[in-house]
PDB file of C-alpha atoms in Angstrom:
ATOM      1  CA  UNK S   1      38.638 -24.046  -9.359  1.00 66.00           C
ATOM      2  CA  UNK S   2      38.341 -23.001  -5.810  1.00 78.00           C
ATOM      3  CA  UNK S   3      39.976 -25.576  -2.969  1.00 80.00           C
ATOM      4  CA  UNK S   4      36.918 -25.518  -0.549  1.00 88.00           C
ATOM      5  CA  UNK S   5      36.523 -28.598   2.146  1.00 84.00           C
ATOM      6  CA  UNK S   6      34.132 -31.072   2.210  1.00 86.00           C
ATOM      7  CA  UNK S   7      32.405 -30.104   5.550  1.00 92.00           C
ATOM      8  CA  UNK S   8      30.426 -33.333   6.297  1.00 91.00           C
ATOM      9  CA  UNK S   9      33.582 -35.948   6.175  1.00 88.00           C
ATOM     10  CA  UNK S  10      35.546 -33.044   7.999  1.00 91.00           C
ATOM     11  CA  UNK S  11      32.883 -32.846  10.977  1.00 94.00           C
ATOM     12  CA  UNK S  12      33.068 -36.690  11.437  1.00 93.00           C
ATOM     13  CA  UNK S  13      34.750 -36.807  14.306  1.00 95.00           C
ATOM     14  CA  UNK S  14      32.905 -33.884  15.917  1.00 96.00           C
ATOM     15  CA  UNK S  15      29.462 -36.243  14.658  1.00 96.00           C
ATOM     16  CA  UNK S  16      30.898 -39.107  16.878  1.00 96.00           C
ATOM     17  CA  UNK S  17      31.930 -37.266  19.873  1.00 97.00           C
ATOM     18  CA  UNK S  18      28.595 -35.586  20.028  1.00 97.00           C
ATOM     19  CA  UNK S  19      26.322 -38.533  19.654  1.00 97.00           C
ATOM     20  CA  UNK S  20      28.688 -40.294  22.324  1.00 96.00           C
ATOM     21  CA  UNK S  21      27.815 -37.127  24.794  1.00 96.00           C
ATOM     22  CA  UNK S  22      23.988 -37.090  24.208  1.00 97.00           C
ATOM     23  CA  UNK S  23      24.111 -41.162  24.763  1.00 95.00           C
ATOM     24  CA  UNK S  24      25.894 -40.614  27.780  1.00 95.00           C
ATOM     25  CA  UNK S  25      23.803 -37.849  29.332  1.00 94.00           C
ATOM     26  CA  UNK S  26      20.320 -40.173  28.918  1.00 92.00           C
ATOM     27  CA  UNK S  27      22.574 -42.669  30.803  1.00 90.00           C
ATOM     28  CA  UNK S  28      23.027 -40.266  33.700  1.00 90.00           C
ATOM     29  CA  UNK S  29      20.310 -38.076  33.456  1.00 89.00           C
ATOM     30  CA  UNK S  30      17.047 -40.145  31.742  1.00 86.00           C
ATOM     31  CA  UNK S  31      14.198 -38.264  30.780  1.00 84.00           C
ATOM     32  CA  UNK S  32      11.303 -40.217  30.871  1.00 79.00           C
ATOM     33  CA  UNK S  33       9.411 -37.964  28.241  1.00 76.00           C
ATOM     34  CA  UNK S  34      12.664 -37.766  25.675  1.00 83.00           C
ATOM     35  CA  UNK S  35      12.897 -40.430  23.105  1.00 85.00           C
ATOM     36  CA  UNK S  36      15.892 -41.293  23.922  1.00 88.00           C
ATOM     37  CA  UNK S  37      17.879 -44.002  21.928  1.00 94.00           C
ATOM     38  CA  UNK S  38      17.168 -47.537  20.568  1.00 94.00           C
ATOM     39  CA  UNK S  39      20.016 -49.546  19.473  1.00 95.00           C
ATOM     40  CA  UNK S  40      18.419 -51.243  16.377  1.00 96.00           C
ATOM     41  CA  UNK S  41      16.913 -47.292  15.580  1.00 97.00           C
ATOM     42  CA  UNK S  42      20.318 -45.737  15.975  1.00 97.00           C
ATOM     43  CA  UNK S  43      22.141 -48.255  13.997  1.00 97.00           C
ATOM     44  CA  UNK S  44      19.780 -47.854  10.884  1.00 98.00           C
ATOM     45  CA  UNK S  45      20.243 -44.157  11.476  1.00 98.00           C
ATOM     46  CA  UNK S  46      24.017 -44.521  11.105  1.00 97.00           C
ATOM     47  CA  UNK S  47      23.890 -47.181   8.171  1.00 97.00           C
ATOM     48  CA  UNK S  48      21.927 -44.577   6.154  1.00 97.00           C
ATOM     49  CA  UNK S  49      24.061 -41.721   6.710  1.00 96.00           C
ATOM     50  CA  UNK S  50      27.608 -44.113   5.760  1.00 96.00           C
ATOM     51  CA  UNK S  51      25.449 -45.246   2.651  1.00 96.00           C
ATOM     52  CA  UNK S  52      24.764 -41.799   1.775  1.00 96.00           C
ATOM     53  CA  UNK S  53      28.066 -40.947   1.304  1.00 93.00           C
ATOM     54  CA  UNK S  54      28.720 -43.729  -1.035  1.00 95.00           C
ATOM     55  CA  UNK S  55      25.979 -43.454  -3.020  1.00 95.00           C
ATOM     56  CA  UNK S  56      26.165 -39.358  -3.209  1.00 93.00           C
ATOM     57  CA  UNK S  57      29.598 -40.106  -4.669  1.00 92.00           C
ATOM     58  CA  UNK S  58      27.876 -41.906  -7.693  1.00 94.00           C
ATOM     59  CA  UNK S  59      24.857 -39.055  -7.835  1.00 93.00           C
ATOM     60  CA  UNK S  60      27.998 -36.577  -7.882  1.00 92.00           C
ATOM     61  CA  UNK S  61      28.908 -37.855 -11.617  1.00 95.00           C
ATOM     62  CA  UNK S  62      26.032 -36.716 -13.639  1.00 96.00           C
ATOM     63  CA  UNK S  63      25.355 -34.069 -11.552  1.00 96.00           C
ATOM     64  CA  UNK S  64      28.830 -31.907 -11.699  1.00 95.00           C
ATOM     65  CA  UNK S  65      28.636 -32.366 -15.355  1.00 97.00           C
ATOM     66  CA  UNK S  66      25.213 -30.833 -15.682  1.00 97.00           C
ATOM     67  CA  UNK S  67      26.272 -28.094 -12.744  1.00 98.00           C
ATOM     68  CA  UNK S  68      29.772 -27.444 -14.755  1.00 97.00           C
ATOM     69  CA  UNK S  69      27.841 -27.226 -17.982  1.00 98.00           C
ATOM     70  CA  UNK S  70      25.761 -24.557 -16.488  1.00 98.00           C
ATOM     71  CA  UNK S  71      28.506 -22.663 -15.294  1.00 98.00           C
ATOM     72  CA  UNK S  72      30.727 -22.752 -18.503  1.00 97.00           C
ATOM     73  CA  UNK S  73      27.487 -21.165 -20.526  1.00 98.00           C
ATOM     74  CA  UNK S  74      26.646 -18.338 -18.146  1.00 98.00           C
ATOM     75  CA  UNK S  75      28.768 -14.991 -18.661  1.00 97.00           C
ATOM     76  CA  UNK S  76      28.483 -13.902 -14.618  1.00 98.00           C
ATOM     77  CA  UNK S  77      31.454 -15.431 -12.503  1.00 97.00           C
ATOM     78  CA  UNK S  78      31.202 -14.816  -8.556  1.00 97.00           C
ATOM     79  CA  UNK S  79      34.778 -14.855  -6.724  1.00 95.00           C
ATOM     80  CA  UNK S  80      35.281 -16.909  -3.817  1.00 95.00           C
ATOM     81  CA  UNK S  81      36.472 -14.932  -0.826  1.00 94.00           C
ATOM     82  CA  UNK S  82      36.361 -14.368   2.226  1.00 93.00           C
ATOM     83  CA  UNK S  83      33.433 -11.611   1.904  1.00 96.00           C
ATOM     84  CA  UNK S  84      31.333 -13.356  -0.806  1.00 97.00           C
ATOM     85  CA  UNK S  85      31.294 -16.958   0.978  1.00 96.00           C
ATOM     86  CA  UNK S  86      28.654 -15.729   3.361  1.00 97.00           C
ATOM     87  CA  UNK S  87      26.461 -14.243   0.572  1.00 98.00           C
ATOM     88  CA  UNK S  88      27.225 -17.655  -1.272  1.00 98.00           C
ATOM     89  CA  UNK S  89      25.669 -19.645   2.126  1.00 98.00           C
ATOM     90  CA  UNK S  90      22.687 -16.997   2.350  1.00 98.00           C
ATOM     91  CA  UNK S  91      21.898 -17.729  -0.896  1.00 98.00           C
ATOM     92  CA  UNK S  92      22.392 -21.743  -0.751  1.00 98.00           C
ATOM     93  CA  UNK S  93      20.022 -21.457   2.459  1.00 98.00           C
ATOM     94  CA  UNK S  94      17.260 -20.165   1.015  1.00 98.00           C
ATOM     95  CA  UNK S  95      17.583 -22.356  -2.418  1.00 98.00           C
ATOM     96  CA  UNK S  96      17.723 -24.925   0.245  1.00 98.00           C
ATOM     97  CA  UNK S  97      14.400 -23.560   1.700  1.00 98.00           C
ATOM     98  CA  UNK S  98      12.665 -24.569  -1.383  1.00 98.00           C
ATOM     99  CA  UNK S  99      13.937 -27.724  -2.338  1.00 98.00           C
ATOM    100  CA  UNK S 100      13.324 -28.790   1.306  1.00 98.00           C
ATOM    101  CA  UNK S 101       9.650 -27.581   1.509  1.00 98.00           C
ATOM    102  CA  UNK S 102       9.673 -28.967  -2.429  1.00 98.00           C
ATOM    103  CA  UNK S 103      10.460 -32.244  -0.887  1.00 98.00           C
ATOM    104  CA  UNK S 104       7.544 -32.307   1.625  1.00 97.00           C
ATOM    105  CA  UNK S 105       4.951 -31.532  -1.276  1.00 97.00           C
ATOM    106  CA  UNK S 106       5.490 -33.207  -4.072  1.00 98.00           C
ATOM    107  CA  UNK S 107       5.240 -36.890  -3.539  1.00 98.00           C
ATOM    108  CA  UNK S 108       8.176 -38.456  -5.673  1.00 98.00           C
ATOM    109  CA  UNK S 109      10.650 -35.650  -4.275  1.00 98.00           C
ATOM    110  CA  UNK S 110       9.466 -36.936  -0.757  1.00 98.00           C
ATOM    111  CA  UNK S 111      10.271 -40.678  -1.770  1.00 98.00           C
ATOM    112  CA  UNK S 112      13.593 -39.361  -1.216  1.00 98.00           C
ATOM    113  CA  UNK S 113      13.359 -37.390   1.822  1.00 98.00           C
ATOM    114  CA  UNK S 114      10.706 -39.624   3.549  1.00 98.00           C
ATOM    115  CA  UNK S 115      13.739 -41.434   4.961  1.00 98.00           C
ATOM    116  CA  UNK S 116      15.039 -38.899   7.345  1.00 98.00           C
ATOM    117  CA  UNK S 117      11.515 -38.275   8.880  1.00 98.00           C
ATOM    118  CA  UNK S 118      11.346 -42.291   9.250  1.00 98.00           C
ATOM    119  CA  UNK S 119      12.662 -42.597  12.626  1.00 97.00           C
ATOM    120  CA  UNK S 120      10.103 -42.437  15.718  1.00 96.00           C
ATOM    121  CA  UNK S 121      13.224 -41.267  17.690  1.00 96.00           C
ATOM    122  CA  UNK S 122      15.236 -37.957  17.807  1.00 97.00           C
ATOM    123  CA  UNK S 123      18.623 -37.904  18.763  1.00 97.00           C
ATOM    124  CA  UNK S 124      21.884 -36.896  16.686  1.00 98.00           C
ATOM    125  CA  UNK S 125      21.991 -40.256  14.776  1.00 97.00           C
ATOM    126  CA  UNK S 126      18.832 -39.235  13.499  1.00 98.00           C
ATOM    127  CA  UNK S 127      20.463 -36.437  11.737  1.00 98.00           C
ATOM    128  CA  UNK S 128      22.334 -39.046  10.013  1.00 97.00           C
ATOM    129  CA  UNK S 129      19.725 -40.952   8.789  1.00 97.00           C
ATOM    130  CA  UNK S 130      19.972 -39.807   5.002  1.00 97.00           C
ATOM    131  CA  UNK S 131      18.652 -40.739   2.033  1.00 97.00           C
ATOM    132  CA  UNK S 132      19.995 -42.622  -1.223  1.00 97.00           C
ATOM    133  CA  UNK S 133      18.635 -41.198  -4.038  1.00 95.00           C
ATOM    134  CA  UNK S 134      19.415 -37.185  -4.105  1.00 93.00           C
ATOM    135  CA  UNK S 135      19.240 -37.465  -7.376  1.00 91.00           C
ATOM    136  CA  UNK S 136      16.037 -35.167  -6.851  1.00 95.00           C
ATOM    137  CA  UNK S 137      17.836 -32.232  -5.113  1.00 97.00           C
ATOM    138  CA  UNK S 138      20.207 -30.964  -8.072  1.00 96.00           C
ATOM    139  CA  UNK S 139      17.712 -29.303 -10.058  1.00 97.00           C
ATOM    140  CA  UNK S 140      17.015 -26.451  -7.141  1.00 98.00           C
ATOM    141  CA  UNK S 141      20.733 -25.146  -6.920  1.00 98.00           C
ATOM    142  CA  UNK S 142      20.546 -24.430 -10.881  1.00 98.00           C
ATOM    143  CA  UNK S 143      19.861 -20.946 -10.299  1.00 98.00           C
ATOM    144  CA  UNK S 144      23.050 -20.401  -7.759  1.00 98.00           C
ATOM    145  CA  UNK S 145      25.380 -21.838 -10.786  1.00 98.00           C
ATOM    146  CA  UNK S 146      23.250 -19.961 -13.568  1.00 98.00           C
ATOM    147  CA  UNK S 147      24.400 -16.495 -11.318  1.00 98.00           C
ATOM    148  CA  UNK S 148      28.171 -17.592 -11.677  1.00 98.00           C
ATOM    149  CA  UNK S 149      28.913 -19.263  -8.257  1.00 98.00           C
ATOM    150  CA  UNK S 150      31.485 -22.405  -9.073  1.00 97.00           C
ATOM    151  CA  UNK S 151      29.604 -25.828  -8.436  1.00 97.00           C
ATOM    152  CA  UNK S 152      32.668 -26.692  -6.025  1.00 96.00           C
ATOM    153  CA  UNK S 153      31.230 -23.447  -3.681  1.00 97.00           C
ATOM    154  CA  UNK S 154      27.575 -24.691  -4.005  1.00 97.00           C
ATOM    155  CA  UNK S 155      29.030 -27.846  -2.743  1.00 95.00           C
ATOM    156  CA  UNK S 156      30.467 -26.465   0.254  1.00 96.00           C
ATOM    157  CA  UNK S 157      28.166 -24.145   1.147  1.00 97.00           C
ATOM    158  CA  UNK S 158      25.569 -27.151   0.736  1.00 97.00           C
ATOM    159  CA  UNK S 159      27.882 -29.523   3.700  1.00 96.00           C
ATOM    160  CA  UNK S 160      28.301 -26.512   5.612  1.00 97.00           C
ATOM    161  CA  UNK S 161      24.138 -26.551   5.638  1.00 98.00           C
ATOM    162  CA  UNK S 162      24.144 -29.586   6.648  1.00 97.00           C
ATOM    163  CA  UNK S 163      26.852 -29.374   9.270  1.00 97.00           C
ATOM    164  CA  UNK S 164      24.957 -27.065  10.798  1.00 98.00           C
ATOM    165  CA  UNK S 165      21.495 -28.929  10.763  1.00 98.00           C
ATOM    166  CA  UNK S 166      23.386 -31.816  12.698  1.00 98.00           C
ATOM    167  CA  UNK S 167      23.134 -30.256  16.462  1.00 98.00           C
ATOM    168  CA  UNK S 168      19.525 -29.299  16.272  1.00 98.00           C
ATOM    169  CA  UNK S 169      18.013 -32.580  16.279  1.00 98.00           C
ATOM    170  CA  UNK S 170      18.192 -33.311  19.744  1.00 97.00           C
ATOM    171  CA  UNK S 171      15.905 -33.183  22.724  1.00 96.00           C
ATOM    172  CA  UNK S 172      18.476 -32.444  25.141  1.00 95.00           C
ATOM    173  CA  UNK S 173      18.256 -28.548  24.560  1.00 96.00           C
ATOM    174  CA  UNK S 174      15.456 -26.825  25.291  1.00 96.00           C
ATOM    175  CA  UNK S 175      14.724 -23.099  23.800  1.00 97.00           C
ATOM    176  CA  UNK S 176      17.418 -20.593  23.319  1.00 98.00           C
ATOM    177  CA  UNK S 177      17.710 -16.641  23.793  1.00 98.00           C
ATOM    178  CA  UNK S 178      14.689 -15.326  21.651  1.00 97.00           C
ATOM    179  CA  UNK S 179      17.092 -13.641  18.800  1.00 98.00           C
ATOM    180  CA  UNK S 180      18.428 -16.823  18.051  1.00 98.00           C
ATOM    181  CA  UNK S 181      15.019 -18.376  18.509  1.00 98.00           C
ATOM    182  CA  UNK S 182      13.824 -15.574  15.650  1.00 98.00           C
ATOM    183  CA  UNK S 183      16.697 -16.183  13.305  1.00 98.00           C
ATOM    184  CA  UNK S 184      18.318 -19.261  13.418  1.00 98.00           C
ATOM    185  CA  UNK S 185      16.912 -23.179  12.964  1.00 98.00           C
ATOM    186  CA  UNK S 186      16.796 -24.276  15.984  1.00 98.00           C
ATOM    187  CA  UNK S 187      16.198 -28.002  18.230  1.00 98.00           C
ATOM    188  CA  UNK S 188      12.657 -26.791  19.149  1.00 98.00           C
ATOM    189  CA  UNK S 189      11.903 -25.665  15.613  1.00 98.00           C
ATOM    190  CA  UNK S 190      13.442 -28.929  13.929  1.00 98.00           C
ATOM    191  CA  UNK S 191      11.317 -31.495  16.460  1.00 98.00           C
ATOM    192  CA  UNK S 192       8.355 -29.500  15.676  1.00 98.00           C
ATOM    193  CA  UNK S 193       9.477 -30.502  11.814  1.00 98.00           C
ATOM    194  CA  UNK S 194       9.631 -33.760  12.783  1.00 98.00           C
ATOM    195  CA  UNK S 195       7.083 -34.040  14.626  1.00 97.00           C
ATOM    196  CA  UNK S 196       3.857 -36.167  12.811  1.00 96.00           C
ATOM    197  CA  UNK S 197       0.940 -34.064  14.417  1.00 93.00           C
ATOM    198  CA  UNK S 198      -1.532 -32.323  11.949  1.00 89.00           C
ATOM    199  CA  UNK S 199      -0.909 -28.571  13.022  1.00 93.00           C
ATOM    200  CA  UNK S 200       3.254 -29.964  12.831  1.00 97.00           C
ATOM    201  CA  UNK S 201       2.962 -31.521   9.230  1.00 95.00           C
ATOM    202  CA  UNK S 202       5.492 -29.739   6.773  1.00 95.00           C
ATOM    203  CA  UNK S 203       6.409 -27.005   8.612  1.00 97.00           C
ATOM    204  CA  UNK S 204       9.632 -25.622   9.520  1.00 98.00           C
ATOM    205  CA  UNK S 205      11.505 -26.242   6.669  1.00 98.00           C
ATOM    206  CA  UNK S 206      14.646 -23.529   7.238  1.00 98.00           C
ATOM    207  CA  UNK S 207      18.361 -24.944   7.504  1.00 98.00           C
ATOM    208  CA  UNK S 208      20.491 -22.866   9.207  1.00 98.00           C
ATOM    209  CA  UNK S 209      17.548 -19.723   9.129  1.00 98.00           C
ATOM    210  CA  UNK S 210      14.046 -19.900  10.417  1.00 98.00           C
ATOM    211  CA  UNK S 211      13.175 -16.404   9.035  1.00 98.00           C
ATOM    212  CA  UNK S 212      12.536 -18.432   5.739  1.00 98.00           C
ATOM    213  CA  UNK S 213       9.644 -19.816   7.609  1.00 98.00           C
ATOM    214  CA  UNK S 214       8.279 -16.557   8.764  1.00 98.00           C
ATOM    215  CA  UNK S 215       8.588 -14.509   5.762  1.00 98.00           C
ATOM    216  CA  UNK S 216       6.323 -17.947   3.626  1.00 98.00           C
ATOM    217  CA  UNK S 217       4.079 -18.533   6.689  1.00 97.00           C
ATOM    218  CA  UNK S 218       5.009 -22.134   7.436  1.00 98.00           C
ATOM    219  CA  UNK S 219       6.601 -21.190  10.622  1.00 98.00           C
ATOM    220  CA  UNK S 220       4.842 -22.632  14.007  1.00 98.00           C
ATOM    221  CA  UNK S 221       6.207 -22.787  16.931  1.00 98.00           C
ATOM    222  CA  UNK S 222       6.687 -25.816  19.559  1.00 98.00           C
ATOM    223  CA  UNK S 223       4.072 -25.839  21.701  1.00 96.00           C
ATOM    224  CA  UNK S 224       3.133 -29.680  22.651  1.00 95.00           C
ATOM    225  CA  UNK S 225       5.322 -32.357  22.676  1.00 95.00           C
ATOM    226  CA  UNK S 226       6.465 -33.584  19.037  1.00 96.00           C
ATOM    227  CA  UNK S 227       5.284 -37.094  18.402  1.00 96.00           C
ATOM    228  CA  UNK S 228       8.100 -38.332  15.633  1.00 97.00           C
ATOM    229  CA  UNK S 229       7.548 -40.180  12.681  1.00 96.00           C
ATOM    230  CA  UNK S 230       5.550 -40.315   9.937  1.00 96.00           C
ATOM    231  CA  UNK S 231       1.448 -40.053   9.704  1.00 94.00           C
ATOM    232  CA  UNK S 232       1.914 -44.385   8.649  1.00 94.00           C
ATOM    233  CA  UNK S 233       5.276 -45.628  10.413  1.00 96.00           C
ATOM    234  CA  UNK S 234       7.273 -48.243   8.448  1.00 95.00           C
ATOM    235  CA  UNK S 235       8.053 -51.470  10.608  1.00 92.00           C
ATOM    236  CA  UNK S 236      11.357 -51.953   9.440  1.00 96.00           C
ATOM    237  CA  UNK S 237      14.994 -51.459   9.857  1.00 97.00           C
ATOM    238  CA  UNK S 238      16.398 -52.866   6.876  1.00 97.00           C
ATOM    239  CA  UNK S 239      18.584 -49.774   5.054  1.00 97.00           C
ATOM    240  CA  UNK S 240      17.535 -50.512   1.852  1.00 97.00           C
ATOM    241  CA  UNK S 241      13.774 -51.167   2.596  1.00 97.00           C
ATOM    242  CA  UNK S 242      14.065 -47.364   4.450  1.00 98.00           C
ATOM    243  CA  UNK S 243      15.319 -46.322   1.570  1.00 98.00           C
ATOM    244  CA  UNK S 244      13.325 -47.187  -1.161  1.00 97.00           C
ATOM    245  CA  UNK S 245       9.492 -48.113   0.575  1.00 97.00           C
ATOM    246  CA  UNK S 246       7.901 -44.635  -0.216  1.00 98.00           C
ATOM    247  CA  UNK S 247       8.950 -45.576  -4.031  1.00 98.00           C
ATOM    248  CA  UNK S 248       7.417 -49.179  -4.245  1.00 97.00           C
ATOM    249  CA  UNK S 249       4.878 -47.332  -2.083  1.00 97.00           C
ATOM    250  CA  UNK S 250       4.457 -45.070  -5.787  1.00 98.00           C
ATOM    251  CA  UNK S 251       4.869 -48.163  -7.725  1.00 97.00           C
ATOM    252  CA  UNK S 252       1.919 -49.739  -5.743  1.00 97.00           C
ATOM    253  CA  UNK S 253      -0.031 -47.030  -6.236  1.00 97.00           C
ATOM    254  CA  UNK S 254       0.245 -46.404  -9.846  1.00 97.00           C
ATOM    255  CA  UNK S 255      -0.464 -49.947 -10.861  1.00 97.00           C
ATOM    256  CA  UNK S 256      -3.658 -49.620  -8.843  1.00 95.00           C
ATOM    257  CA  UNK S 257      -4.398 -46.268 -10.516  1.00 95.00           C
ATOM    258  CA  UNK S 258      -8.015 -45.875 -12.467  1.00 93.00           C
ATOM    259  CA  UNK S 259      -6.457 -43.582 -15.643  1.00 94.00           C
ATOM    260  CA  UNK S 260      -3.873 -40.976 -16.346  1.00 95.00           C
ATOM    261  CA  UNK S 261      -4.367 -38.793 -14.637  1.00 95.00           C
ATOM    262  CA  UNK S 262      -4.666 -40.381 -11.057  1.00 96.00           C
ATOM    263  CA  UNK S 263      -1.121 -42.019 -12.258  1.00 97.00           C
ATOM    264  CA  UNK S 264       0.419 -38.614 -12.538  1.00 97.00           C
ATOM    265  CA  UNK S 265      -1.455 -37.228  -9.407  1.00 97.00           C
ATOM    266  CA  UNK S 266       0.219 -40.191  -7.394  1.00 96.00           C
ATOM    267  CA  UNK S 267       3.536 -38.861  -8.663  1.00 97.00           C
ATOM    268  CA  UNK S 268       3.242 -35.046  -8.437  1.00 97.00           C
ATOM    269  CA  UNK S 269       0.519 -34.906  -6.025  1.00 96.00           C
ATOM    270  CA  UNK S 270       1.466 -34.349  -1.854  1.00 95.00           C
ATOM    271  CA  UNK S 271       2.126 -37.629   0.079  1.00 93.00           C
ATOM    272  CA  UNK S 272      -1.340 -37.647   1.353  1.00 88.00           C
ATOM    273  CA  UNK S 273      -3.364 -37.623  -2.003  1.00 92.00           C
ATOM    274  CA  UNK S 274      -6.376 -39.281  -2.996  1.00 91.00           C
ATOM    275  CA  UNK S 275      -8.509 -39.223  -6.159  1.00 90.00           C
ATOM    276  CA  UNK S 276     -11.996 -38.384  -5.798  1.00 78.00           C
ATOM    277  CA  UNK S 277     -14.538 -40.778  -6.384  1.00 74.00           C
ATOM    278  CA  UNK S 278     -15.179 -42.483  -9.408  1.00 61.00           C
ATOM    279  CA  UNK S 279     -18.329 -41.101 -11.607  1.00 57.00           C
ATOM    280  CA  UNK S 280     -21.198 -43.827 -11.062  1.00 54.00           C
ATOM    281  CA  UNK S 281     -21.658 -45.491 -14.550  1.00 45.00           C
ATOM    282  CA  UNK S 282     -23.555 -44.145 -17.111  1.00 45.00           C
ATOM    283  CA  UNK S 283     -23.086 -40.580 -15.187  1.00 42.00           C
ATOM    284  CA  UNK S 284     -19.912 -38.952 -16.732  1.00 43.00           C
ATOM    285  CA  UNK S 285     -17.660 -36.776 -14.460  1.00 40.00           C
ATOM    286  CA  UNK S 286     -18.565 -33.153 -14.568  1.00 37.00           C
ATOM    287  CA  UNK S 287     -15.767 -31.265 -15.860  1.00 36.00           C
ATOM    288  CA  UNK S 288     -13.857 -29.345 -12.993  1.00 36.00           C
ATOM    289  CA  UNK S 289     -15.824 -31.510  -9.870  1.00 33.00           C
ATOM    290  CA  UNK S 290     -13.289 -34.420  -9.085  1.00 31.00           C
ATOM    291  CA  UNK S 291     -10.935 -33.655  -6.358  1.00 31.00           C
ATOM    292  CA  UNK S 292      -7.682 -32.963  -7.058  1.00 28.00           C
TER     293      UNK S 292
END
């Protein structure tokens, strides 16, 4: 079993003295058109990402038994070194790709990741502000294990991802050299992802490489101002209500449901779905006419 660091609780302190900075420029140098912080904001932000951890430990369980399981059945074993670790994080990036933009269209996966585009601010805490349940990412890395990479390198690479997505939510950088700008996620990219805008919604959805975006056309560039949030902002910062509201949200939703098939639509559907109308009585539906 490779010995490979986990690079979120590494990168702590780094987190902290970051954060600390960006607070302290607003302080001497506000800009009026930045977000900025809010104390109540920033402290949910932080609660989220400290619950994360604990509850990630618990996902962890079932999860390196079904990843382990995986790897003991296929034949194909990929070495850890020094050359293959950047192949391993190529790889991870673009699995991450998918389960991100997987997460932005499929309603129950966004239950989960709903809670890092709750905040109407963005600053570094914001990057913090993780959800609960990731019980909904596992199932995208399958492939990585199924080619012979170890579950404990998927895990890395997967912090490392992370790690890296920490810096670019901020409003205190502006646009970089236009290579980097072309490859590489970037602050102006990741506030137009969090921005709530219609020509802004679900786009952007690289982690540490934008060309993701480019090469499946949901790349677009920041042009106005990012207005952050979601399309119907939650008034709340209660952790667990941020946590779970998109899933009572469901609940709500399926109760209400007409039949079947509007049930499953509310699950597997985008965030924004609706049913079509329902056929007048004594006028059955017409088979292939309802939306959705």
């Amino acid at each position: 079993m490779p010995h490979l660091p986990n690079a979120v609780l590494w990168s702590i302190p780094a987190f902290v003295l970051l954060t600390v900075v960006e607070m302290v420029s607003y302080r001497l140098h506000p800009d009026e058109d930045a977000e900025g912080y809010a104390v109540k904001d920033a402290a949910t932000s932080v609660t989220m990402g400290l619950g994360s951890i604990v509850f990630d430990l618990v996902w962890k369980i079932p999860i390196m038994a079904i990843y382990t399981a995986v790897y003991e059945l296929t034949p194909l074993r990929v070495p850890v070194m020094w050359w293959t670790l950047p192949l391993m994080l190529l790889v991870q990036d673009f699995l991450y790709y998918w389960s991100h933009r997987g997460h932005h269209v499929v309603r129950v996966l966004w239950a989960c990741h709903v809670v890092h585009h709750s905040s109407r601010k963005f600053n570094l805490t914001t990057a913090l502000r993780q959800p609960w349940t990731t019980w909904t990412v596992w199932p995208f890395y399958v492939p990585m294990i199924a080619l012979g990479v170890h579950p404990a390198a998927v895990a890395f690479c997967s912090s490392a991802n992370l790690v890296y997505q920490f810096w670019i939510h901020t409003e205190r950088i502006g646009t970089l050299p236009r290579p980097v700008e072309f490859l590489f996620n970037t602050p102006s990219h990741h506030r137009v992802h969090h921005a709530s805008q219609g020509g802004y919604l679900h786009r952007n959805f690289g982690g540490i490489l934008i060309v993701w975006d480019r090469l499946f056309r949901s790349f677009v560039p920041e042009t106005e101002r990012p207005v952050y949030g979601l399309t119907k902002n939650i008034a709340t910062y209660n952790p667990l209500r941020v946590a779970t509201h998109e899933y009572a949200a469901i609940a709500r939703d399926i109760a209400a449901a007409r039949d079947w098939r509007e049930r499953a639509g509310r699950v597997f559907r985008g965030p924004g779905w609706q049913p079509g109308p329902a056929p007048e009585a004594g006028h059955p539906e017409p088979a292939g006419e309802r939306v959705g």
